[in-house]
Amino acid sequence: MGTVECLVSRYFAQIEECGPGEAMFDIKLQGDTVAEKVDVIREAGATSRALVRTFDNIAVDKNLIIELVPLGQTLPTISAIEVMRN
């Protein structure tokens, strides 16, 4: 099939009760850091609110590799993933 370019969206909602800065993380796609120090609570405005992060032109050969690198005590959670071919 070869390499294809994809639009990758991740949907987050910090359900656990914690404050801004306690659940920060980096996002990696295909081994490359595409977002640093993501803080869902700060960016969404409160717990239980959605945050969508979308990245375009992600080269995918066989597998899409998504990594969340925790920077705080609370582990990050992806609520949904959407992948569309460019």
mmCIF file of N, CA and C in Angstrom:
data_model
loop_
_atom_site.group_PDB
_atom_site.id
_atom_site.type_symbol
_atom_site.label_atom_id
_atom_site.label_comp_id
_atom_site.label_asym_id
_atom_site.label_seq_id
_atom_site.Cartn_x
_atom_site.Cartn_y
_atom_site.Cartn_z
ATOM 1 N N MET A 1 0.832 -1.198 0.000
ATOM 2 C CA MET A 1 0.000 0.000 0.000
ATOM 3 C C MET A 1 0.865 1.244 0.000
ATOM 4 N N GLY A 2 2.009 1.256 0.688
ATOM 5 C CA GLY A 2 2.856 2.437 0.736
ATOM 6 C C GLY A 2 2.421 3.403 1.810
ATOM 7 N N THR A 3 3.130 4.511 1.874
ATOM 8 C CA THR A 3 2.848 5.531 2.881
ATOM 9 C C THR A 3 1.680 6.402 2.442
ATOM 10 N N VAL A 4 0.797 6.708 3.389
ATOM 11 C CA VAL A 4 -0.320 7.614 3.129
ATOM 12 C C VAL A 4 -0.251 8.763 4.138
ATOM 13 N N GLU A 5 -0.758 9.906 3.747
ATOM 14 C CA GLU A 5 -0.836 11.066 4.632
ATOM 15 C C GLU A 5 -2.211 11.071 5.291
ATOM 16 N N CYS A 6 -2.229 11.270 6.607
ATOM 17 C CA CYS A 6 -3.482 11.226 7.352
ATOM 18 C C CYS A 6 -3.683 12.473 8.203
ATOM 19 N N LEU A 7 -4.948 12.756 8.448
ATOM 20 C CA LEU A 7 -5.361 13.760 9.417
ATOM 21 C C LEU A 7 -5.746 12.979 10.667
ATOM 22 N N VAL A 8 -5.095 13.267 11.790
ATOM 23 C CA VAL A 8 -5.327 12.516 13.022
ATOM 24 C C VAL A 8 -5.875 13.466 14.085
ATOM 25 N N SER A 9 -7.068 13.144 14.598
ATOM 26 C CA SER A 9 -7.667 13.933 15.675
ATOM 27 C C SER A 9 -7.796 13.055 16.907
ATOM 28 N N ARG A 10 -7.454 13.609 18.060
ATOM 29 C CA ARG A 10 -7.629 12.922 19.328
ATOM 30 C C ARG A 10 -8.555 13.762 20.194
ATOM 31 N N TYR A 11 -9.463 13.066 20.838
ATOM 32 C CA TYR A 11 -10.450 13.714 21.695
ATOM 33 C C TYR A 11 -10.143 13.351 23.142
ATOM 34 N N PHE A 12 -10.025 14.373 23.976
ATOM 35 C CA PHE A 12 -9.684 14.182 25.377
ATOM 36 C C PHE A 12 -10.772 14.807 26.250
ATOM 37 N N ALA A 13 -10.963 14.247 27.439
ATOM 38 C CA ALA A 13 -11.760 14.866 28.493
ATOM 39 C C ALA A 13 -11.179 14.366 29.802
ATOM 40 N N GLN A 14 -10.726 15.269 30.636
ATOM 41 C CA GLN A 14 -10.150 14.880 31.928
ATOM 42 C C GLN A 14 -11.290 14.694 32.903
ATOM 43 N N ILE A 15 -11.655 13.437 33.146
ATOM 44 C CA ILE A 15 -12.794 13.128 34.009
ATOM 45 C C ILE A 15 -12.395 13.144 35.485
ATOM 46 N N GLU A 16 -11.167 12.669 35.771
ATOM 47 C CA GLU A 16 -10.697 12.650 37.165
ATOM 48 C C GLU A 16 -10.606 14.068 37.706
ATOM 49 N N GLU A 17 -10.951 14.215 38.963
ATOM 50 C CA GLU A 17 -10.833 15.518 39.617
ATOM 51 C C GLU A 17 -9.358 15.822 39.883
ATOM 52 N N CYS A 18 -8.855 16.832 39.246
ATOM 53 C CA CYS A 18 -7.508 17.327 39.503
ATOM 54 C C CYS A 18 -7.454 18.756 38.988
ATOM 55 N N GLY A 19 -6.431 19.451 39.363
ATOM 56 C CA GLY A 19 -6.314 20.851 38.989
ATOM 57 C C GLY A 19 -5.468 21.041 37.747
ATOM 58 N N PRO A 20 -5.493 22.250 37.195
ATOM 59 C CA PRO A 20 -4.647 22.554 36.038
ATOM 60 C C PRO A 20 -3.184 22.243 36.344
ATOM 61 N N GLY A 21 -2.510 21.640 35.385
ATOM 62 C CA GLY A 21 -1.099 21.319 35.533
ATOM 63 C C GLY A 21 -0.815 19.961 36.142
ATOM 64 N N GLU A 22 -1.823 19.302 36.703
ATOM 65 C CA GLU A 22 -1.611 18.008 37.357
ATOM 66 C C GLU A 22 -1.660 16.830 36.390
ATOM 67 N N ALA A 23 -2.206 17.028 35.207
ATOM 68 C CA ALA A 23 -2.355 15.922 34.255
ATOM 69 C C ALA A 23 -1.767 16.300 32.889
ATOM 70 N N MET A 24 -0.649 16.976 32.898
ATOM 71 C CA MET A 24 -0.031 17.397 31.637
ATOM 72 C C MET A 24 0.672 16.224 30.957
ATOM 73 N N PHE A 25 0.767 16.312 29.621
ATOM 74 C CA PHE A 25 1.426 15.266 28.852
ATOM 75 C C PHE A 25 1.864 15.799 27.497
ATOM 76 N N ASP A 26 2.802 15.094 26.888
ATOM 77 C CA ASP A 26 3.208 15.359 25.508
ATOM 78 C C ASP A 26 2.512 14.356 24.610
ATOM 79 N N ILE A 27 2.288 14.734 23.353
ATOM 80 C CA ILE A 27 1.693 13.833 22.365
ATOM 81 C C ILE A 27 2.742 13.535 21.305
ATOM 82 N N LYS A 28 2.927 12.244 21.020
ATOM 83 C CA LYS A 28 3.826 11.820 19.948
ATOM 84 C C LYS A 28 3.023 11.058 18.902
ATOM 85 N N LEU A 29 3.315 11.336 17.643
ATOM 86 C CA LEU A 29 2.757 10.585 16.524
ATOM 87 C C LEU A 29 3.917 10.078 15.688
ATOM 88 N N GLN A 30 3.939 8.792 15.420
ATOM 89 C CA GLN A 30 4.999 8.156 14.636
ATOM 90 C C GLN A 30 6.384 8.431 15.247
ATOM 91 N N GLY A 31 6.435 8.565 16.576
ATOM 92 C CA GLY A 31 7.705 8.779 17.258
ATOM 93 C C GLY A 31 8.137 10.226 17.372
ATOM 94 N N ASP A 32 7.429 11.131 16.713
ATOM 95 C CA ASP A 32 7.767 12.559 16.764
ATOM 96 C C ASP A 32 6.823 13.301 17.708
ATOM 97 N N THR A 33 7.381 14.169 18.541
ATOM 98 C CA THR A 33 6.562 14.980 19.434
ATOM 99 C C THR A 33 5.842 16.041 18.615
ATOM 100 N N VAL A 34 4.495 16.025 18.687
ATOM 101 C CA VAL A 34 3.692 16.979 17.917
ATOM 102 C C VAL A 34 3.011 18.014 18.815
ATOM 103 N N ALA A 35 2.994 17.767 20.124
ATOM 104 C CA ALA A 35 2.438 18.733 21.082
ATOM 105 C C ALA A 35 3.111 18.504 22.428
ATOM 106 N N GLU A 36 3.503 19.595 23.073
ATOM 107 C CA GLU A 36 4.178 19.509 24.368
ATOM 108 C C GLU A 36 3.335 20.151 25.453
ATOM 109 N N LYS A 37 3.424 19.573 26.635
ATOM 110 C CA LYS A 37 2.784 20.117 27.839
ATOM 111 C C LYS A 37 1.292 20.396 27.644
ATOM 112 N N VAL A 38 0.593 19.416 27.067
ATOM 113 C CA VAL A 38 -0.854 19.530 26.884
ATOM 114 C C VAL A 38 -1.508 19.418 28.261
ATOM 115 N N ASP A 39 -2.374 20.368 28.572
ATOM 116 C CA ASP A 39 -3.092 20.390 29.849
ATOM 117 C C ASP A 39 -4.579 20.497 29.515
ATOM 118 N N VAL A 40 -5.265 19.352 29.496
ATOM 119 C CA VAL A 40 -6.665 19.299 29.069
ATOM 120 C C VAL A 40 -7.527 20.223 29.915
ATOM 121 N N ILE A 41 -7.342 20.219 31.225
ATOM 122 C CA ILE A 41 -8.184 21.039 32.095
ATOM 123 C C ILE A 41 -7.991 22.523 31.797
ATOM 124 N N ARG A 42 -6.760 22.951 31.668
ATOM 125 C CA ARG A 42 -6.490 24.364 31.392
ATOM 126 C C ARG A 42 -7.046 24.757 30.004
ATOM 127 N N GLU A 43 -6.794 23.920 29.005
ATOM 128 C CA GLU A 43 -7.218 24.267 27.640
ATOM 129 C C GLU A 43 -8.727 24.151 27.439
ATOM 130 N N ALA A 44 -9.358 23.161 28.093
ATOM 131 C CA ALA A 44 -10.807 22.982 27.945
ATOM 132 C C ALA A 44 -11.589 23.889 28.892
ATOM 133 N N GLY A 45 -10.955 24.346 29.972
ATOM 134 C CA GLY A 45 -11.609 25.266 30.895
ATOM 135 C C GLY A 45 -12.119 24.634 32.172
ATOM 136 N N ALA A 46 -12.207 23.309 32.234
ATOM 137 C CA ALA A 46 -12.679 22.615 33.443
ATOM 138 C C ALA A 46 -12.593 21.115 33.206
ATOM 139 N N THR A 47 -12.782 20.341 34.280
ATOM 140 C CA THR A 47 -12.854 18.892 34.105
ATOM 141 C C THR A 47 -14.134 18.542 33.354
ATOM 142 N N SER A 48 -14.142 17.382 32.729
ATOM 143 C CA SER A 48 -15.298 16.840 31.989
ATOM 144 C C SER A 48 -15.692 17.676 30.779
ATOM 145 N N ARG A 49 -14.795 18.513 30.288
ATOM 146 C CA ARG A 49 -15.028 19.247 29.041
ATOM 147 C C ARG A 49 -14.102 18.699 27.970
ATOM 148 N N ALA A 50 -14.590 18.663 26.762
ATOM 149 C CA ALA A 50 -13.825 18.061 25.663
ATOM 150 C C ALA A 50 -12.732 18.988 25.140
ATOM 151 N N LEU A 51 -11.656 18.366 24.728
ATOM 152 C CA LEU A 51 -10.567 19.053 24.038
ATOM 153 C C LEU A 51 -10.205 18.200 22.832
ATOM 154 N N VAL A 52 -10.131 18.817 21.663
ATOM 155 C CA VAL A 52 -9.771 18.106 20.440
ATOM 156 C C VAL A 52 -8.444 18.656 19.946
ATOM 157 N N ARG A 53 -7.510 17.767 19.667
ATOM 158 C CA ARG A 53 -6.223 18.137 19.072
ATOM 159 C C ARG A 53 -6.126 17.425 17.734
ATOM 160 N N THR A 54 -5.914 18.196 16.650
ATOM 161 C CA THR A 54 -5.860 17.639 15.306
ATOM 162 C C THR A 54 -4.520 17.964 14.665
ATOM 163 N N PHE A 55 -3.941 16.970 13.998
ATOM 164 C CA PHE A 55 -2.665 17.129 13.304
ATOM 165 C C PHE A 55 -2.817 16.592 11.893
ATOM 166 N N ASP A 56 -2.362 17.366 10.925
ATOM 167 C CA ASP A 56 -2.512 17.040 9.504
ATOM 168 C C ASP A 56 -1.189 16.543 8.938
ATOM 169 N N ASN A 57 -1.286 15.833 7.828
ATOM 170 C CA ASN A 57 -0.117 15.351 7.081
ATOM 171 C C ASN A 57 0.787 14.440 7.903
ATOM 172 N N ILE A 58 0.191 13.509 8.632
ATOM 173 C CA ILE A 58 0.943 12.517 9.383
ATOM 174 C C ILE A 58 1.186 11.321 8.454
ATOM 175 N N ALA A 59 2.449 11.030 8.193
ATOM 176 C CA ALA A 59 2.808 9.935 7.288
ATOM 177 C C ALA A 59 2.647 8.602 8.007
ATOM 178 N N VAL A 60 1.810 7.725 7.442
ATOM 179 C CA VAL A 60 1.558 6.405 8.025
ATOM 180 C C VAL A 60 1.881 5.350 6.984
ATOM 181 N N ASP A 61 2.761 4.422 7.367
ATOM 182 C CA ASP A 61 3.136 3.332 6.467
ATOM 183 C C ASP A 61 2.247 2.118 6.737
ATOM 184 N N LYS A 62 2.480 1.439 7.838
ATOM 185 C CA LYS A 62 1.656 0.285 8.213
ATOM 186 C C LYS A 62 0.777 0.598 9.409
ATOM 187 N N ASN A 63 1.385 1.108 10.471
ATOM 188 C CA ASN A 63 0.674 1.347 11.718
ATOM 189 C C ASN A 63 0.772 2.810 12.122
ATOM 190 N N LEU A 64 -0.300 3.315 12.685
ATOM 191 C CA LEU A 64 -0.293 4.643 13.282
ATOM 192 C C LEU A 64 0.113 4.474 14.741
ATOM 193 N N ILE A 65 1.205 5.111 15.143
ATOM 194 C CA ILE A 65 1.708 4.987 16.509
ATOM 195 C C ILE A 65 1.415 6.287 17.254
ATOM 196 N N ILE A 66 0.591 6.171 18.294
ATOM 197 C CA ILE A 66 0.216 7.313 19.127
ATOM 198 C C ILE A 66 0.758 7.070 20.525
ATOM 199 N N GLU A 67 1.487 8.042 21.056
ATOM 200 C CA GLU A 67 2.011 7.931 22.412
ATOM 201 C C GLU A 67 1.612 9.167 23.206
ATOM 202 N N LEU A 68 1.196 8.950 24.435
ATOM 203 C CA LEU A 68 0.960 10.036 25.376
ATOM 204 C C LEU A 68 2.024 9.894 26.453
ATOM 205 N N VAL A 69 2.845 10.913 26.611
ATOM 206 C CA VAL A 69 3.951 10.873 27.562
ATOM 207 C C VAL A 69 3.555 11.700 28.786
ATOM 208 N N PRO A 70 3.223 11.034 29.917
ATOM 209 C CA PRO A 70 2.770 11.775 31.096
ATOM 210 C C PRO A 70 3.874 12.645 31.686
ATOM 211 N N LEU A 71 3.497 13.858 32.086
ATOM 212 C CA LEU A 71 4.422 14.785 32.728
ATOM 213 C C LEU A 71 3.996 15.088 34.160
ATOM 214 N N GLY A 72 2.834 14.589 34.560
ATOM 215 C CA GLY A 72 2.321 14.827 35.910
ATOM 216 C C GLY A 72 1.985 13.521 36.589
ATOM 217 N N GLN A 73 1.279 13.620 37.706
ATOM 218 C CA GLN A 73 0.925 12.436 38.484
ATOM 219 C C GLN A 73 -0.287 11.706 37.928
ATOM 220 N N THR A 74 -1.171 12.410 37.228
ATOM 221 C CA THR A 74 -2.372 11.807 36.668
ATOM 222 C C THR A 74 -2.094 11.386 35.228
ATOM 223 N N LEU A 75 -2.444 10.146 34.898
ATOM 224 C CA LEU A 75 -2.185 9.636 33.551
ATOM 225 C C LEU A 75 -3.214 10.165 32.560
ATOM 226 N N PRO A 76 -2.788 10.503 31.341
ATOM 227 C CA PRO A 76 -3.705 11.004 30.323
ATOM 228 C C PRO A 76 -4.558 9.880 29.745
ATOM 229 N N THR A 77 -5.728 10.246 29.253
ATOM 230 C CA THR A 77 -6.651 9.289 28.628
ATOM 231 C C THR A 77 -7.158 9.872 27.325
ATOM 232 N N ILE A 78 -7.148 9.047 26.272
ATOM 233 C CA ILE A 78 -7.771 9.443 25.004
ATOM 234 C C ILE A 78 -9.215 8.950 25.041
ATOM 235 N N SER A 79 -10.165 9.839 24.774
ATOM 236 C CA SER A 79 -11.571 9.455 24.744
ATOM 237 C C SER A 79 -11.977 8.914 23.384
ATOM 238 N N ALA A 80 -11.361 9.430 22.320
ATOM 239 C CA ALA A 80 -11.669 8.959 20.968
ATOM 240 C C ALA A 80 -10.526 9.344 20.035
ATOM 241 N N ILE A 81 -10.401 8.598 18.954
ATOM 242 C CA ILE A 81 -9.408 8.876 17.905
ATOM 243 C C ILE A 81 -10.117 8.855 16.566
ATOM 244 N N GLU A 82 -9.833 9.836 15.735
ATOM 245 C CA GLU A 82 -10.382 9.895 14.377
ATOM 246 C C GLU A 82 -9.224 10.010 13.404
ATOM 247 N N VAL A 83 -9.172 9.128 12.435
ATOM 248 C CA VAL A 83 -8.118 9.137 11.432
ATOM 249 C C VAL A 83 -8.771 9.175 10.056
ATOM 250 N N MET A 84 -8.384 10.176 9.264
ATOM 251 C CA MET A 84 -8.903 10.307 7.896
ATOM 252 C C MET A 84 -7.732 10.460 6.934
ATOM 253 N N ARG A 85 -7.837 9.808 5.824
ATOM 254 C CA ARG A 85 -6.818 9.914 4.790
ATOM 255 C C ARG A 85 -6.916 11.273 4.111
ATOM 256 N N ASN A 86 -5.774 11.915 3.891
ATOM 257 C CA ASN A 86 -5.769 13.224 3.199
ATOM 258 C C ASN A 86 -6.115 13.041 1.745
#
